[in-house]
Tab-separated table of N, CA, C and O in Angstrom:
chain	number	residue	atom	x	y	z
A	1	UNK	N	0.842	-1.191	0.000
A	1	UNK	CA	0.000	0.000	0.000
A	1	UNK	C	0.876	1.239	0.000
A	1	UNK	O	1.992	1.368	0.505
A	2	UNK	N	0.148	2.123	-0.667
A	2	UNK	CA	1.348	3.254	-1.059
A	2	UNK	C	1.074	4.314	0.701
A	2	UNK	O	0.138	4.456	1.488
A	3	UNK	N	2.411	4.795	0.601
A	3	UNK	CA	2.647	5.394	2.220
A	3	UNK	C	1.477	6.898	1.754
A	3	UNK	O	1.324	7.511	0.697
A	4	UNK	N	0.931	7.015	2.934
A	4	UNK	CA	-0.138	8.502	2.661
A	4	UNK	C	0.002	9.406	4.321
A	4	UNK	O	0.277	8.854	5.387
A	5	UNK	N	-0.216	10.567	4.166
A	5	UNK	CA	0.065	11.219	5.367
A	5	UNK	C	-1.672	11.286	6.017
A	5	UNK	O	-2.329	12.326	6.071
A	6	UNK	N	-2.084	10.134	6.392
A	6	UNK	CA	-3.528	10.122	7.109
A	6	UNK	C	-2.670	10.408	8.334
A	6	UNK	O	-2.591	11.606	8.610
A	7	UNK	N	-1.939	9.479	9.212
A	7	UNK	CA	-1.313	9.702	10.411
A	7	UNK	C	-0.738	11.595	10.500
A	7	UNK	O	-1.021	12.377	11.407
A	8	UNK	N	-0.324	11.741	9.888
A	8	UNK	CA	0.412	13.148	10.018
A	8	UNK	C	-1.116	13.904	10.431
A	8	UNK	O	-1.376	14.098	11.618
A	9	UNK	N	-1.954	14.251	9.488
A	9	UNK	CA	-3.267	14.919	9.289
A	9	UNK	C	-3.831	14.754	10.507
A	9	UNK	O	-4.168	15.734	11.172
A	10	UNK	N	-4.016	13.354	10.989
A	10	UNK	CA	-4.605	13.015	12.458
A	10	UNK	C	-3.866	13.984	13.494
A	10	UNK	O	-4.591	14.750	14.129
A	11	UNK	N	-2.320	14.022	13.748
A	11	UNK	CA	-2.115	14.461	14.542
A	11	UNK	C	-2.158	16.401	14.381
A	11	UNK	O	-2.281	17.150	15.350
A	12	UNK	N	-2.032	16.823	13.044
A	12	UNK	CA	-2.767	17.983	12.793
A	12	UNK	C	-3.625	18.535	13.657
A	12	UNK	O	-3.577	19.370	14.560
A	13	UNK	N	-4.386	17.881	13.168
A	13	UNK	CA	-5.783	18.085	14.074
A	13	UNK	C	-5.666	18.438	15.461
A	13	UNK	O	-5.800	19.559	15.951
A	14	UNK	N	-5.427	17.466	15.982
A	14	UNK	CA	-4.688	17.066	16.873
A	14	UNK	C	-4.162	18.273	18.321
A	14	UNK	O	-4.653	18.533	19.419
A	15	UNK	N	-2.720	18.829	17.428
A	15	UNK	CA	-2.395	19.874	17.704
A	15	UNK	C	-2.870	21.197	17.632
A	15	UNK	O	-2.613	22.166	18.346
A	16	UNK	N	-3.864	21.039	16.306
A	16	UNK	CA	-4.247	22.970	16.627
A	16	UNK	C	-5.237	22.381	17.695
A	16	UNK	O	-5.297	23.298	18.515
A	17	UNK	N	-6.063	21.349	18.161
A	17	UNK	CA	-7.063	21.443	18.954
A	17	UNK	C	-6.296	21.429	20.611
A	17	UNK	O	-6.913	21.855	21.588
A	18	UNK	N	-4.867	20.867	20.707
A	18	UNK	CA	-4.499	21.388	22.045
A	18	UNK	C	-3.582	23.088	21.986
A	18	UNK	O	-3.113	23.553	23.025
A	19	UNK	N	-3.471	23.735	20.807
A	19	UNK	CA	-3.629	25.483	20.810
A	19	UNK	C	-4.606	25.686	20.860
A	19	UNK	O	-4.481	26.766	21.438
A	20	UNK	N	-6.375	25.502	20.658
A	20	UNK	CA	-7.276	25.932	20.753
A	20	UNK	C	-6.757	26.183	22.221
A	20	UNK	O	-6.231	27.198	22.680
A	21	UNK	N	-7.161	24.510	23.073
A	21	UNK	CA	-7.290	24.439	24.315
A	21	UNK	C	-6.188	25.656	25.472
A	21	UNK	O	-6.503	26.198	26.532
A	22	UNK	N	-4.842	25.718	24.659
A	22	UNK	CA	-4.078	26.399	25.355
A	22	UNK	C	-4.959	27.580	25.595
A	22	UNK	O	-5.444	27.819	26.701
A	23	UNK	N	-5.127	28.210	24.679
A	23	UNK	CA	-5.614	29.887	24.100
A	23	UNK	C	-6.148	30.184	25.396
A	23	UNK	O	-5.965	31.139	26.151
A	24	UNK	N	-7.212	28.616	25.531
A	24	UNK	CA	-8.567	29.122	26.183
A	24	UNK	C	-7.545	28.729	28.379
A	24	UNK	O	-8.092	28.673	29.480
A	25	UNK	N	-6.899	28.663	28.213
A	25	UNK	CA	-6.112	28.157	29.585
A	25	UNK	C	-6.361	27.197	29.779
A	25	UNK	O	-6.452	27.022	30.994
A	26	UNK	N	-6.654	25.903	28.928
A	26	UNK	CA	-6.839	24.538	29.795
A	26	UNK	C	-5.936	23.572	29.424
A	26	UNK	O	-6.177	22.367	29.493
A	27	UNK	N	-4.525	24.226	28.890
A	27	UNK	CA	-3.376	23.572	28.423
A	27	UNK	C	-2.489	24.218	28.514
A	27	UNK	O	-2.543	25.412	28.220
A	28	UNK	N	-1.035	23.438	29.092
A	28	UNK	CA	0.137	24.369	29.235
A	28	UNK	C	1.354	24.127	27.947
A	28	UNK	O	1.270	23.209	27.131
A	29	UNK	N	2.215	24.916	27.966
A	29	UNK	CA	3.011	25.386	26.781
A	29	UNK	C	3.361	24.371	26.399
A	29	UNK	O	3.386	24.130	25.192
A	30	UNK	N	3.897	23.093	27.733
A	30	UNK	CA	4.926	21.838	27.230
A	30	UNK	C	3.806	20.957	26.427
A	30	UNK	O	3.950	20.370	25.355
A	31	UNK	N	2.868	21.020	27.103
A	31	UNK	CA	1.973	20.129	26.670
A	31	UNK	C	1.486	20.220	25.159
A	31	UNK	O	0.966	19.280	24.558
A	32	UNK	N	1.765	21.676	24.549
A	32	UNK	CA	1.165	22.388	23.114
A	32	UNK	C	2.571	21.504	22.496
A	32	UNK	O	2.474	20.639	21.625
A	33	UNK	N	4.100	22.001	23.261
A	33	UNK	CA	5.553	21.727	22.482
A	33	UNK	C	5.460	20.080	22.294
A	33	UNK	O	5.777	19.368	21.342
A	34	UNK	N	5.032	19.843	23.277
A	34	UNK	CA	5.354	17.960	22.794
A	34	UNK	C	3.876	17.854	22.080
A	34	UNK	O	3.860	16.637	22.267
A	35	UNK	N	2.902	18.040	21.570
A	35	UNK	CA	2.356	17.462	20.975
A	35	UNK	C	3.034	18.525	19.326
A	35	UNK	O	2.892	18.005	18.220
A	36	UNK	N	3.726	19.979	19.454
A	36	UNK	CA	4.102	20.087	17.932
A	36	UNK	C	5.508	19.352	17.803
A	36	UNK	O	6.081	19.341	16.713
A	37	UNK	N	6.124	18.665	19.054
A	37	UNK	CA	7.403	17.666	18.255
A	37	UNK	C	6.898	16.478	18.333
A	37	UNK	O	7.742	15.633	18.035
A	38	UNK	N	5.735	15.977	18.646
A	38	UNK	CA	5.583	14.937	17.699
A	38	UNK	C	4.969	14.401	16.226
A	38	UNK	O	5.138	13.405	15.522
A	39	UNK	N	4.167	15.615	16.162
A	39	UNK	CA	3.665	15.757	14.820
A	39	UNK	C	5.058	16.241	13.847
A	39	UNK	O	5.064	16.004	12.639
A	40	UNK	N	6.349	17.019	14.609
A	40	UNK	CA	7.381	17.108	13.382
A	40	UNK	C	8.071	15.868	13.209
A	40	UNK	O	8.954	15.627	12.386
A	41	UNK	N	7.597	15.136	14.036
A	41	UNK	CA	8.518	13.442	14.341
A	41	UNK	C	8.130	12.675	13.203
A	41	UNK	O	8.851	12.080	12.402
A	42	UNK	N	6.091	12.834	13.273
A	42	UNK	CA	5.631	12.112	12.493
A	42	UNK	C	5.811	12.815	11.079
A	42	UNK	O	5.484	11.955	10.260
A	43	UNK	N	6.080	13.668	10.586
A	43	UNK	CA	5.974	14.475	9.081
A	43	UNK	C	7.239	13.859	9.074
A	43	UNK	O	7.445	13.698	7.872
A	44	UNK	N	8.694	13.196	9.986
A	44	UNK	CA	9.985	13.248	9.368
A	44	UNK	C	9.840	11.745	8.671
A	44	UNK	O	10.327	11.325	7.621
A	45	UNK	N	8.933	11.050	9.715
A	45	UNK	CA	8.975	9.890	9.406
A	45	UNK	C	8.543	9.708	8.418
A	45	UNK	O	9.334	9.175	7.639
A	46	UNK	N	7.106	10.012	7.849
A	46	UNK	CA	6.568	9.982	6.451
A	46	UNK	C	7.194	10.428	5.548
A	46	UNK	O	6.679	10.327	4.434
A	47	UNK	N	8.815	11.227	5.690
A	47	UNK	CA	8.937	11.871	4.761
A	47	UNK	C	10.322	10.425	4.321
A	47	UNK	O	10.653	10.079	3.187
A	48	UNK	N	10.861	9.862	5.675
A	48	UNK	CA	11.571	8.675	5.254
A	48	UNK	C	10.506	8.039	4.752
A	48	UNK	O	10.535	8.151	3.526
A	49	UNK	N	9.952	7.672	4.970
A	49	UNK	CA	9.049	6.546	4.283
A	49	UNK	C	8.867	6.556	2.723
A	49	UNK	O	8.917	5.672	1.867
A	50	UNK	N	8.582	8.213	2.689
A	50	UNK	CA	8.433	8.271	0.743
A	50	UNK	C	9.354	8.082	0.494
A	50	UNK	O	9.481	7.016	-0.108
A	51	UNK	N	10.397	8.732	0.685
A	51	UNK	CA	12.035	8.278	0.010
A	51	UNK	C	12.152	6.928	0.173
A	51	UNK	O	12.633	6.349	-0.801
A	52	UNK	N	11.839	6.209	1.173
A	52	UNK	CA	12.335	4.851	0.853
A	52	UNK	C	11.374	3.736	0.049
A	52	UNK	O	11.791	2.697	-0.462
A	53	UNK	N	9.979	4.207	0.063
A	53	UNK	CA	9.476	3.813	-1.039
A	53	UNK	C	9.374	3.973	-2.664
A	53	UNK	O	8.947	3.272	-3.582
A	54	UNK	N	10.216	5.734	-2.500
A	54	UNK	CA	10.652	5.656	-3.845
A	54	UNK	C	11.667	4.733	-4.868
A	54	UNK	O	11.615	4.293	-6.016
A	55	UNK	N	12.929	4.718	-3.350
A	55	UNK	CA	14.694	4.427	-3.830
A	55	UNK	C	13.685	2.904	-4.259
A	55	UNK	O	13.690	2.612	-5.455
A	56	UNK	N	12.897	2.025	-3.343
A	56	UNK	CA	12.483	0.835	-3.650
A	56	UNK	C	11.952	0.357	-4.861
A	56	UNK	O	12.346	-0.713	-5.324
A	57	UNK	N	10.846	1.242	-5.585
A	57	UNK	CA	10.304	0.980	-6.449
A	57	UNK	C	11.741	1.659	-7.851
A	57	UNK	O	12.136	0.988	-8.805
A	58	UNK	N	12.020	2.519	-7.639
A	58	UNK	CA	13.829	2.893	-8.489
A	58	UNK	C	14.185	1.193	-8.586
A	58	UNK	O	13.827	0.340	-9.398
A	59	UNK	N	14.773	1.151	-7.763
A	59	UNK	CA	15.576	-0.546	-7.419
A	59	UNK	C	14.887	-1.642	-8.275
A	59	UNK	O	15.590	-2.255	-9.078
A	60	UNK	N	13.825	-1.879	-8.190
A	60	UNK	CA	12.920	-2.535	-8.771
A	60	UNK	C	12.630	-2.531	-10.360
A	60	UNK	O	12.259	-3.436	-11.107
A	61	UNK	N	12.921	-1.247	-10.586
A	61	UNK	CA	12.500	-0.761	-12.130
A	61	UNK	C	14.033	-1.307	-12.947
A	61	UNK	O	14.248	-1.788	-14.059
A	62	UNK	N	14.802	-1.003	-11.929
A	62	UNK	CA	16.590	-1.161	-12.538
A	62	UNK	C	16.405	-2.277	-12.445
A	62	UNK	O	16.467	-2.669	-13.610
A	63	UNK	N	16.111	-3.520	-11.520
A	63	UNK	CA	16.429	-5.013	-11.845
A	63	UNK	C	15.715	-5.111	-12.586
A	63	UNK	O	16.192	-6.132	-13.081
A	64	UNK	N	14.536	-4.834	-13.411
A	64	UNK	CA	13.583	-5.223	-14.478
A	64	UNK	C	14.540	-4.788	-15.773
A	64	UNK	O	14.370	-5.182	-16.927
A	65	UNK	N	15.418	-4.028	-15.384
A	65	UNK	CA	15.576	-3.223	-16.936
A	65	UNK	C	15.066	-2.694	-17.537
A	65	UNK	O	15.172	-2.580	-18.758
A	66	UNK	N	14.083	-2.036	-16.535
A	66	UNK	CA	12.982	-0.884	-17.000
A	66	UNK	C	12.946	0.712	-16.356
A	66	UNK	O	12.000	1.479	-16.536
A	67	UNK	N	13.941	0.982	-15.719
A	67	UNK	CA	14.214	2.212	-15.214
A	67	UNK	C	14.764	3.411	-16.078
A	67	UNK	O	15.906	3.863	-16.163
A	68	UNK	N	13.725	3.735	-16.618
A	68	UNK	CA	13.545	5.050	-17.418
A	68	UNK	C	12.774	6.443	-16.949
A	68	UNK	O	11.922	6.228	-16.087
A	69	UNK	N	12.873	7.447	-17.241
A	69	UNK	CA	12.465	8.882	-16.974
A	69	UNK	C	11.524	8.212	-16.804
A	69	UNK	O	11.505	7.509	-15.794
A	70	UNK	N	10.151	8.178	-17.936
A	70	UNK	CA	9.036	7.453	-18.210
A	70	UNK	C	8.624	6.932	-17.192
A	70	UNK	O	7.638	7.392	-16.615
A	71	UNK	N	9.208	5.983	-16.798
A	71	UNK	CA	8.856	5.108	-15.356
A	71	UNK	C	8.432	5.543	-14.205
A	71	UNK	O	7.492	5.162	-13.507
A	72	UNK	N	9.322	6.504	-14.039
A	72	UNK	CA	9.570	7.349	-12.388
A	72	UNK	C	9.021	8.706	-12.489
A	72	UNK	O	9.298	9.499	-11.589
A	73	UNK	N	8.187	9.122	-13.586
A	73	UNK	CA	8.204	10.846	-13.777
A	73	UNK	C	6.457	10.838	-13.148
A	73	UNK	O	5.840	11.745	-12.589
A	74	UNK	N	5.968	9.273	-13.551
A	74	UNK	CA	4.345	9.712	-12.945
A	74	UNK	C	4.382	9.646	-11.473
A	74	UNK	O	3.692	10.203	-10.619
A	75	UNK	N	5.317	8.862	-11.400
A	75	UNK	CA	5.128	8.477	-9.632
A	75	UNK	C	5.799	10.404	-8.941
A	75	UNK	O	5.281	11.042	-8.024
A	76	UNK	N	6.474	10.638	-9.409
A	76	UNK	CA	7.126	11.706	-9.191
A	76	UNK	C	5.913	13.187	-9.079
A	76	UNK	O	5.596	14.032	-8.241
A	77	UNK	N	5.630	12.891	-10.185
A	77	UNK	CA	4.681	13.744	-10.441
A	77	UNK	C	3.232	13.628	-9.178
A	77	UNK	O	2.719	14.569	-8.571
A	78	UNK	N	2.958	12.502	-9.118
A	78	UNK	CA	1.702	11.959	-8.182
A	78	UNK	C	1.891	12.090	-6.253
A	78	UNK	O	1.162	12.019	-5.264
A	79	UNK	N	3.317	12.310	-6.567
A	79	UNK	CA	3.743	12.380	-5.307
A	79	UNK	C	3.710	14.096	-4.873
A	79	UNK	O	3.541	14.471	-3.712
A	80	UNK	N	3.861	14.810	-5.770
A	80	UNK	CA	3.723	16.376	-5.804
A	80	UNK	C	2.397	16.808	-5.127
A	80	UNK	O	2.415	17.891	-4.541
A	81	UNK	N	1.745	16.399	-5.133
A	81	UNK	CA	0.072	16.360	-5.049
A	81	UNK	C	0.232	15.691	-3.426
A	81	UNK	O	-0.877	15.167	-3.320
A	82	UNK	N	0.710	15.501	-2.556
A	82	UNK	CA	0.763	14.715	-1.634
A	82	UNK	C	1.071	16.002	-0.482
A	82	UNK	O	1.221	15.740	0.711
């Protein structure tokens, strides 16, 4: 299954809803900071993940003997949109 940032988005949410909560005083600063370093934890991770699902499907195209522009420019392209 191709990697998608649902997890990232979840914790989105997530976080502006404990800045709502701060705003309003029913949350303190650390509590806002660790929930925005873990949402930068989770964006780093998804962001290994695409790269390593890219280099994979690369790898794949080269043992076929099919690794051309052509090959890699839609995935490239489809990934822009992400």
């Amino acid at each position: 299954a191709p990697v998608d940032g649902a997890g990232v988005g979840g914790i989105e949410r997530a976080v502006e809803g404990l800045q709502r909560e701060w705003e309003n005083g029913n949350r303190t600063v650390i509590e806002v900071l660790d929930a925005q370093r873990e949402l930068l934890d989770a964006r780093v991770l998804l962001e290994r993940a695409l790269r390593n699902e890219y280099a994979a499907r690369v790898g794949v195209l080269a043992a076929m003997g099919e690794l051309r522009p052509q090959a890699i420019l839609p995935y490239a392209d489809e990934r822009k949109g992400t």
